[in-house]
Amino acid sequence: MKIFCIGRNYVEHANEMGNEIPSEPVIFMKPKSALLQANTPFYYPEFTNELHAEAELVLRICKNGKYIQEKHAGKYYNAVSVGIDFTARDVQDELKAKGLPWEKAKAWDNSTVIGKWIDITPAIKKDDINFCLYKNKELVQQGNSGQMIFGFDTIVANISNYFSLNIGDVIFTGTPAGVGECVVGDELEGFVEDESLFELSIK
């Protein structure tokens, strides 16, 4: 499987991070080893002192494709969830300042969490999906798919221009404003609409 991630896909988040608004999707990738497996604890990594949790809607690819037209892109994913792109922010800031890639800050082992999947049916409005993240029972992030700069179909089509999409790949579609720091002992819970899709303790 491949883990695709879209950066800077919400205007307010781009602004809070001091980044320019992109004119096309910002794509980066994580290896399979970045995915935290079910029933595996999450441990605060030893190489950072500033761990941030970024909540995002996640798509599951259900059909192999390449050079997908945007009007057909909806046929290539069949489920949505909420996940966390954990980021070692201090490491990322240092890498960005040197003009270096982000992998050490984003793609380390177990840096990626995906909740339970929700099948996408005709009743689901893909451009109006609410999601949120609670930390210690307090709301810290919330977003709606309609706020994304680039919607699901645009993202899928754009990625497929550069990379083959295969069954089982996942796409993190970007995080809204409100990204914040986590510490050992924090309890995180992610929701799509009113349904809790994951709970996580930082150890």
XYZ file of N, CA and C in Angstrom:
609
model
N 0.834 -1.199 0.000
C 0.000 0.000 0.000
C 0.865 1.243 0.000
N 0.297 2.324 -0.482
C 0.961 3.623 -0.437
C 0.094 4.583 0.379
N 0.756 5.440 1.113
C 0.061 6.457 1.896
C 0.386 7.812 1.273
N -0.605 8.389 0.600
C -0.458 9.719 0.015
C -0.996 10.752 0.991
N -0.355 11.898 1.048
C -0.797 12.981 1.933
C -0.821 14.288 1.140
N -1.833 15.088 1.442
C -1.963 16.392 0.810
C -1.699 17.474 1.849
N -0.743 18.327 1.566
C -0.403 19.405 2.482
C -1.092 20.705 2.099
N -1.328 21.549 3.089
C -1.815 22.926 2.855
C -3.122 22.956 2.060
N -4.078 22.095 2.428
C -5.319 21.998 1.667
C -6.473 22.756 2.313
N -6.195 23.489 3.384
C -7.179 24.363 4.022
C -6.534 25.738 4.174
N -7.226 26.766 3.745
C -6.650 28.110 3.742
C -6.204 28.533 5.137
N -7.050 28.309 6.135
C -6.715 28.778 7.488
C -5.497 28.048 8.048
N -5.361 26.756 7.733
C -4.186 26.028 8.212
C -2.921 26.529 7.511
N -3.001 26.755 6.202
C -1.835 27.296 5.495
C -1.415 28.630 6.114
N -2.413 29.446 6.444
C -2.110 30.750 7.044
C -1.473 30.609 8.417
N -2.009 29.675 9.238
C -1.470 29.552 10.591
C -0.040 29.011 10.591
N 0.330 28.294 9.510
C 1.687 27.768 9.404
C 2.607 28.708 8.629
N 2.065 29.851 8.164
C 2.870 30.813 7.427
C 3.242 30.361 6.034
N 2.394 29.511 5.423
C 2.674 28.991 4.085
C 1.803 29.671 3.038
N 2.296 29.706 1.804
C 1.508 30.239 0.705
C 0.352 29.301 0.377
N -0.740 29.857 -0.170
C -1.854 29.039 -0.630
C -1.431 28.367 -1.935
N -1.474 27.034 -2.019
C -0.971 26.362 -3.217
C -1.918 26.500 -4.397
N -1.361 26.455 -5.600
C -2.158 26.518 -6.823
C -2.491 25.123 -7.348
N -1.846 24.102 -6.799
C -2.165 22.713 -7.104
C -1.852 21.890 -5.852
N -2.405 20.674 -5.737
C -2.193 19.892 -4.511
C -0.716 19.678 -4.187
N -0.381 19.847 -2.921
C 0.957 19.561 -2.416
C 0.968 18.111 -1.955
N 1.720 17.257 -2.645
C 1.690 15.814 -2.392
C 2.986 15.372 -1.726
N 2.852 14.587 -0.644
C 3.998 13.864 -0.122
C 3.532 12.467 0.253
N 4.463 11.582 0.539
C 4.121 10.182 0.768
C 4.764 9.655 2.038
N 4.148 8.600 2.560
C 4.704 7.884 3.702
C 4.799 6.404 3.338
N 5.768 5.699 3.916
C 5.851 4.260 3.672
C 4.795 3.507 4.476
N 4.592 2.251 4.111
C 3.629 1.407 4.823
C 3.954 1.308 6.314
N 5.239 1.343 6.649
C 5.665 1.218 8.047
C 5.235 2.406 8.897
N 4.778 3.483 8.255
C 4.302 4.643 9.019
C 2.933 4.402 9.635
N 2.211 3.389 9.158
C 0.846 3.148 9.638
C 0.862 2.426 10.975
N 0.223 3.019 11.977
C 0.074 2.381 13.287
C -0.955 1.262 13.161
N -0.532 0.046 13.430
C -1.419 -1.102 13.303
C -2.425 -1.151 14.452
N -3.551 -1.799 14.198
C -4.599 -1.928 15.217
C -4.046 -2.599 16.469
N -4.509 -2.124 17.617
C -4.128 -2.677 18.920
C -2.641 -2.508 19.234
N -2.005 -1.564 18.534
C -0.605 -1.241 18.808
C -0.537 0.097 19.522
N 0.166 0.191 20.657
C 0.233 1.475 21.356
C 1.045 2.499 20.589
N 0.724 3.777 20.814
C 1.482 4.860 20.204
C 2.419 5.451 21.244
N 3.699 5.460 20.931
C 4.704 5.988 21.850
C 5.262 7.310 21.323
N 5.400 8.258 22.207
C 5.987 9.551 21.867
C 7.415 9.313 21.364
N 7.736 9.752 20.138
C 9.069 9.465 19.587
C 10.168 10.213 20.330
N 11.315 9.553 20.426
C 12.410 10.093 21.229
C 13.153 11.220 20.535
N 12.932 11.427 19.235
C 13.723 12.401 18.478
C 13.051 13.771 18.354
N 11.924 13.967 19.029
C 11.252 15.263 18.958
C 10.857 15.750 20.341
N 10.772 17.055 20.466
C 10.247 17.680 21.682
C 8.998 18.488 21.385
N 8.472 18.325 20.173
C 7.284 19.092 19.766
C 6.442 18.244 18.812
N 5.668 17.347 19.381
C 4.820 16.445 18.612
C 3.457 17.087 18.377
N 3.051 17.191 17.107
C 1.749 17.749 16.750
C 0.874 16.672 16.125
N -0.417 16.757 16.398
C -1.404 15.865 15.780
C -2.210 16.655 14.757
N -2.254 16.156 13.532
C -3.011 16.789 12.461
C -4.140 15.847 12.043
N -5.383 16.216 12.342
C -6.542 15.393 11.994
C -6.939 15.639 10.539
N -7.263 14.557 9.830
C -7.579 14.672 8.405
C -8.621 13.646 7.992
N -9.407 13.982 6.989
C -10.226 12.978 6.323
C -9.320 12.112 5.452
N -9.614 10.812 5.434
C -8.793 9.852 4.704
C -9.683 9.086 3.724
N -9.189 8.898 2.506
C -9.897 8.132 1.489
C -9.225 6.780 1.280
N -10.049 5.769 0.994
C -9.529 4.432 0.677
C -9.735 4.143 -0.807
N -8.639 3.849 -1.504
C -8.692 3.557 -2.934
C -9.204 2.128 -3.151
N -10.138 1.968 -4.092
C -10.772 0.672 -4.321
C -10.584 0.151 -5.742
N -9.849 0.904 -6.575
C -9.706 0.522 -7.978
C -8.358 1.012 -8.478
N -7.673 0.186 -9.239
C -6.388 0.593 -9.794
C -6.594 1.638 -10.885
N -5.708 2.632 -10.927
C -5.879 3.661 -11.944
C -4.639 4.505 -12.160
N -4.572 5.123 -13.317
C -3.487 6.029 -13.706
C -4.077 7.039 -14.679
N -3.653 8.275 -14.601
C -4.185 9.348 -15.450
C -5.718 9.376 -15.408
N -6.242 9.442 -14.201
C -7.696 9.408 -13.988
C -8.273 10.795 -14.268
N -9.332 10.849 -15.043
C -10.023 12.116 -15.263
C -10.835 12.475 -14.024
N -10.862 13.754 -13.706
C -11.550 14.194 -12.489
C -13.018 13.761 -12.479
N -13.670 13.773 -13.634
C -15.091 13.420 -13.682
C -15.332 11.949 -13.373
N -14.279 11.115 -13.463
C -14.402 9.687 -13.163
C -13.756 9.318 -11.823
N -13.164 10.290 -11.141
C -12.341 9.983 -9.957
C -13.143 9.341 -8.828
N -14.436 9.664 -8.725
C -15.257 9.116 -7.650
C -15.394 7.612 -7.676
N -15.082 6.991 -8.812
C -15.168 5.533 -8.927
C -13.967 4.832 -8.301
N -12.952 5.603 -7.931
C -11.690 5.008 -7.489
C -11.518 4.981 -5.970
N -12.467 5.499 -5.226
C -12.430 5.401 -3.753
C -13.832 5.095 -3.264
N -13.889 4.306 -2.187
C -15.198 3.830 -1.734
C -15.446 3.963 -0.239
N -14.503 4.561 0.485
C -14.683 4.703 1.931
C -13.914 5.919 2.427
N -14.385 6.457 3.545
C -13.751 7.614 4.167
C -13.581 7.343 5.650
N -12.572 7.922 6.238
C -12.354 7.835 7.675
C -11.707 9.135 8.140
N -11.386 9.172 9.416
C -10.597 10.272 9.957
C -9.297 9.676 10.484
N -8.213 10.394 10.305
C -6.924 9.898 10.755
C -6.064 11.015 11.310
N -4.879 10.641 11.766
C -3.916 11.607 12.280
C -2.601 11.464 11.527
N -2.125 12.573 11.021
C -0.771 12.681 10.481
C 0.064 13.308 11.598
N 0.724 12.464 12.399
C 1.581 12.993 13.462
C 2.820 13.638 12.846
N 3.213 14.762 13.412
C 4.320 15.534 12.868
C 5.277 15.947 13.982
N 6.546 15.671 13.774
C 7.582 16.185 14.676
C 7.887 17.612 14.215
N 7.182 18.577 14.804
C 7.203 19.935 14.264
C 8.580 20.575 14.354
N 9.289 20.340 15.437
C 10.622 20.932 15.554
C 11.566 20.367 14.493
N 11.435 19.078 14.221
C 12.248 18.459 13.178
C 11.863 19.012 11.808
N 10.556 19.147 11.566
C 10.095 19.683 10.289
C 10.586 21.110 10.071
N 10.490 21.944 11.098
C 10.931 23.333 10.971
C 12.414 23.416 10.617
N 13.197 22.542 11.236
C 14.633 22.535 10.962
C 14.897 22.091 9.519
N 14.181 21.067 9.067
C 14.363 20.580 7.700
C 13.930 21.626 6.680
N 12.765 22.254 6.927
C 12.266 23.270 5.999
C 13.229 24.449 5.904
N 13.812 24.836 7.031
C 14.741 25.966 7.034
C 15.968 25.683 6.166
N 16.309 24.396 6.042
C 17.461 24.012 5.232
C 17.063 23.615 3.818
N 15.752 23.686 3.516
C 15.283 23.297 2.194
C 15.335 21.808 1.942
N 15.243 21.020 3.020
C 15.351 19.566 2.915
C 13.978 18.898 2.960
N 13.877 17.646 2.501
C 12.596 16.923 2.545
C 12.093 16.718 3.969
N 10.787 16.423 4.090
C 10.117 16.340 5.396
C 10.068 14.943 5.998
N 10.545 13.922 5.290
C 10.241 12.548 5.712
C 10.564 12.256 7.178
N 11.679 12.750 7.672
C 12.031 12.447 9.063
C 11.028 13.041 10.046
N 10.328 14.077 9.632
C 9.346 14.731 10.503
C 7.945 14.162 10.356
N 7.701 13.444 9.263
C 6.330 13.032 8.933
C 6.156 11.528 8.751
N 7.179 10.836 8.306
C 6.997 9.483 7.774
C 7.635 8.396 8.630
N 7.969 8.708 9.861
C 8.583 7.712 10.737
C 7.581 6.606 11.116
N 8.124 5.506 11.617
C 7.292 4.361 11.979
C 6.172 4.770 12.931
N 4.945 4.323 12.610
C 3.753 4.532 13.462
C 3.313 5.988 13.554
N 3.708 6.803 12.581
C 3.341 8.220 12.615
C 1.951 8.495 12.046
N 1.261 7.449 11.624
C 0.013 7.612 10.892
C -1.089 6.752 11.509
N -2.206 7.366 11.819
C -3.346 6.664 12.420
C -4.546 6.785 11.485
N -5.260 5.678 11.277
C -6.504 5.692 10.499
C -7.595 5.030 11.322
N -8.749 5.682 11.399
C -9.871 5.138 12.146
C -10.655 4.111 11.337
N -11.780 3.704 11.878
C -12.663 2.771 11.173
C -13.185 3.422 9.894
N -13.432 2.587 8.899
C -13.884 3.091 7.610
C -15.396 3.225 7.552
N -15.859 4.251 6.856
C -17.276 4.449 6.562
C -17.448 4.333 5.058
N -18.298 3.413 4.621
C -18.530 3.262 3.188
C -19.169 4.531 2.622
N -18.683 4.945 1.462
C -19.262 6.103 0.787
C -20.447 5.635 -0.061
N -21.622 6.090 0.282
C -22.850 5.743 -0.420
C -23.398 6.989 -1.118
N -24.370 6.809 -2.014
C -24.961 7.980 -2.672
C -25.564 8.987 -1.694
N -25.902 8.530 -0.483
C -26.497 9.437 0.498
C -25.472 10.377 1.134
N -24.197 10.040 1.013
C -23.147 10.859 1.620
C -22.771 12.001 0.675
N -22.846 13.221 1.177
C -22.445 14.387 0.400
C -20.942 14.591 0.593
N -20.188 14.234 -0.433
C -18.728 14.234 -0.296
C -18.143 15.620 -0.053
N -18.891 16.660 -0.441
C -18.393 18.016 -0.232
C -18.973 18.652 1.027
N -19.527 17.814 1.915
C -20.102 18.343 3.152
C -19.969 17.310 4.273
N -18.748 16.830 4.488
C -18.474 15.852 5.541
C -17.776 16.559 6.698
N -18.393 16.512 7.868
C -17.802 17.116 9.071
C -16.902 16.117 9.781
N -15.788 16.601 10.300
C -14.910 15.744 11.102
C -14.252 16.594 12.181
N -13.774 15.928 13.230
C -13.162 16.688 14.326
C -12.254 15.785 15.153
N -11.431 16.447 15.955
C -10.504 15.772 16.857
C -10.685 16.339 18.253
N -10.823 15.432 19.219
C -10.882 15.814 20.628
C -9.590 15.382 21.310
N -9.079 16.245 22.166
C -7.928 15.913 23.007
C -8.350 16.051 24.460
N -8.269 14.963 25.177
C -8.686 14.954 26.587
C -10.108 15.487 26.747
N -10.990 15.020 25.836
C -12.425 15.347 25.829
C -12.718 16.796 25.440
N -11.710 17.518 24.975
C -11.903 18.908 24.553
C -11.707 19.013 23.039
N -12.623 19.685 22.358
C -12.529 19.852 20.909
C -11.329 20.726 20.566
N -10.432 20.196 19.720
C -9.238 20.958 19.349
C -9.146 21.240 17.851
N -9.793 20.401 17.030
C -9.785 20.628 15.587
C -11.127 20.221 15.001
N -11.601 20.998 14.059
C -12.788 20.599 13.323
C -12.707 21.149 11.911
N -13.280 20.388 10.987
C -13.245 20.795 9.592
C -14.398 20.188 8.828
N -14.532 20.604 7.592
C -15.569 20.114 6.700
C -14.948 19.956 5.318
N -15.283 18.879 4.637
C -14.683 18.620 3.325
C -14.946 19.749 2.332
N -16.019 20.499 2.545
C -16.320 21.622 1.670
C -15.350 22.778 1.814
N -14.546 22.776 2.886
C -13.569 23.840 3.110
C -12.233 23.563 2.423
N -12.076 22.382 1.860
C -10.805 22.035 1.237
C -10.569 22.873 -0.019
N -9.337 23.263 -0.239
C -8.979 23.982 -1.453
C -9.169 23.063 -2.656
N -8.734 21.822 -2.515
C -8.872 20.821 -3.568
C -9.727 19.680 -3.032
N -10.848 19.402 -3.699
C -11.763 18.368 -3.259
C -11.261 16.965 -3.562
N -12.020 15.975 -3.089
C -11.613 14.579 -3.238
C -11.258 14.225 -4.687
N -12.154 14.542 -5.612
C -11.953 14.118 -7.003
C -10.746 14.809 -7.637
N -10.550 16.072 -7.305
C -9.385 16.795 -7.813
C -8.098 16.168 -7.295
N -8.091 15.807 -6.019
C -6.902 15.195 -5.412
C -6.578 13.866 -6.083
N -7.586 13.023 -6.226
C -7.365 11.697 -6.812
C -6.841 11.833 -8.241
N -7.463 12.698 -9.029
C -7.027 12.891 -10.417
C -5.595 13.418 -10.470
N -5.276 14.383 -9.613
C -3.937 14.971 -9.629
C -2.874 13.967 -9.233
N -3.104 13.215 -8.156
C -2.132 12.199 -7.736
C -1.878 11.210 -8.858
N -2.960 10.804 -9.551
C -2.838 9.766 -10.579
C -2.037 10.228 -11.797
N -1.814 11.518 -11.942
C -0.960 12.009 -13.021
C 0.509 11.672 -12.789
N 0.854 11.432 -11.525
C 2.248 11.196 -11.161
C 2.508 9.785 -10.646
N 1.506 9.206 -9.986
C 1.666 7.900 -9.345
C 0.478 7.007 -9.696
N 0.738 5.739 -9.918
C -0.355 4.788 -10.078
C -1.080 4.632 -8.740
N -2.395 4.629 -8.797
C -3.200 4.344 -7.616
C -3.596 2.878 -7.648
N -3.448 2.214 -6.493
C -3.743 0.792 -6.406
C -4.711 0.506 -5.265
N -5.451 -0.570 -5.428
C -6.409 -0.972 -4.400
C -5.700 -1.083 -3.050
N -6.261 -0.436 -2.035
C -5.668 -0.457 -0.696
C -4.834 0.756 -0.365
N -4.472 1.560 -1.367
C -3.790 2.826 -1.076
C -4.734 3.740 -0.296
N -4.175 4.670 0.443
C -4.987 5.641 1.183
C -4.476 7.047 0.901
N -5.388 8.007 1.034
C -5.034 9.411 0.793
C -5.486 10.241 1.994
N -4.537 10.883 2.648
C -4.840 11.881 3.677
C -5.064 13.209 2.957
N -6.225 13.821 3.169
C -6.655 14.925 2.308
C -6.341 16.312 2.861
N -5.586 16.398 3.949
C -5.202 17.698 4.474
C -5.859 18.002 5.807
N -5.211 18.854 6.572
C -5.699 19.162 7.917
C -6.193 20.606 7.997
N -7.276 20.828 8.743
C -7.767 22.201 8.927
C -6.961 22.934 9.996
N -7.342 24.180 10.251
C -6.673 24.964 11.295
C -6.885 24.321 12.660
N -6.037 24.684 13.595
C -6.175 24.202 14.962
C -5.187 23.131 15.351
N -4.188 22.882 14.483
C -3.163 21.895 14.798
C -2.468 22.286 16.096
N -2.239 21.288 16.961
C -1.631 21.617 18.243
C -0.746 20.509 18.773
N -0.041 20.828 19.847
C 0.948 19.927 20.423
C 0.290 18.870 21.293
N 0.919 17.699 21.345
C 0.485 16.601 22.196
C 1.626 16.196 23.128
N 1.252 15.680 24.277
C 2.249 15.221 25.244
C 1.852 13.837 25.746
N 2.782 13.194 26.417
C 2.515 11.873 26.982
C 1.329 11.960 27.948
N 0.409 11.035 27.803
C -0.781 11.017 28.645
C -2.021 11.578 27.973
N -1.852 12.269 26.853
C -3.008 12.810 26.142
C -3.857 11.687 25.558
N -5.168 11.908 25.559
C -6.125 10.980 24.960
C -6.758 11.668 23.757
N -6.635 11.052 22.589
C -7.154 11.623 21.345
C -8.314 10.773 20.834
N -9.327 11.451 20.283
C -10.471 10.751 19.715
C -10.923 11.481 18.455
N -11.100 10.721 17.353
C -11.466 11.313 16.081
C -12.868 10.928 15.658
N -13.588 11.896 15.114
C -14.978 11.706 14.708
C -15.172 12.102 13.250
N -16.052 11.378 12.546
C -16.684 11.843 11.321
C -18.162 11.990 11.640
N -18.679 13.199 11.437
C -20.026 13.545 11.911
C -20.091 13.222 13.409
N -21.035 12.402 13.835
C -21.163 12.102 15.270
C -20.597 10.741 15.637
N -19.893 10.110 14.710
C -19.400 8.752 14.951
C -17.917 8.767 15.314
N -17.589 8.187 16.456
C -16.201 8.076 16.889
C -15.536 6.941 16.109
N -14.429 7.252 15.432
C -13.772 6.265 14.577
C -12.438 5.790 15.111
N -11.851 6.526 16.042
C -10.647 6.021 16.720
C -10.477 6.699 18.062
N -9.802 5.984 18.977
C -9.358 6.526 20.248
C -7.905 6.130 20.423
N -7.097 7.038 20.948
C -5.658 6.815 21.001
C -5.086 7.466 22.256
N -4.218 6.744 22.937
C -3.485 7.298 24.077
C -2.021 7.463 23.692
N -1.425 8.574 24.085
C -0.014 8.807 23.830
C 0.778 8.345 25.043
N 1.660 7.400 24.823
C 2.411 6.778 25.923
C 3.867 7.235 25.921
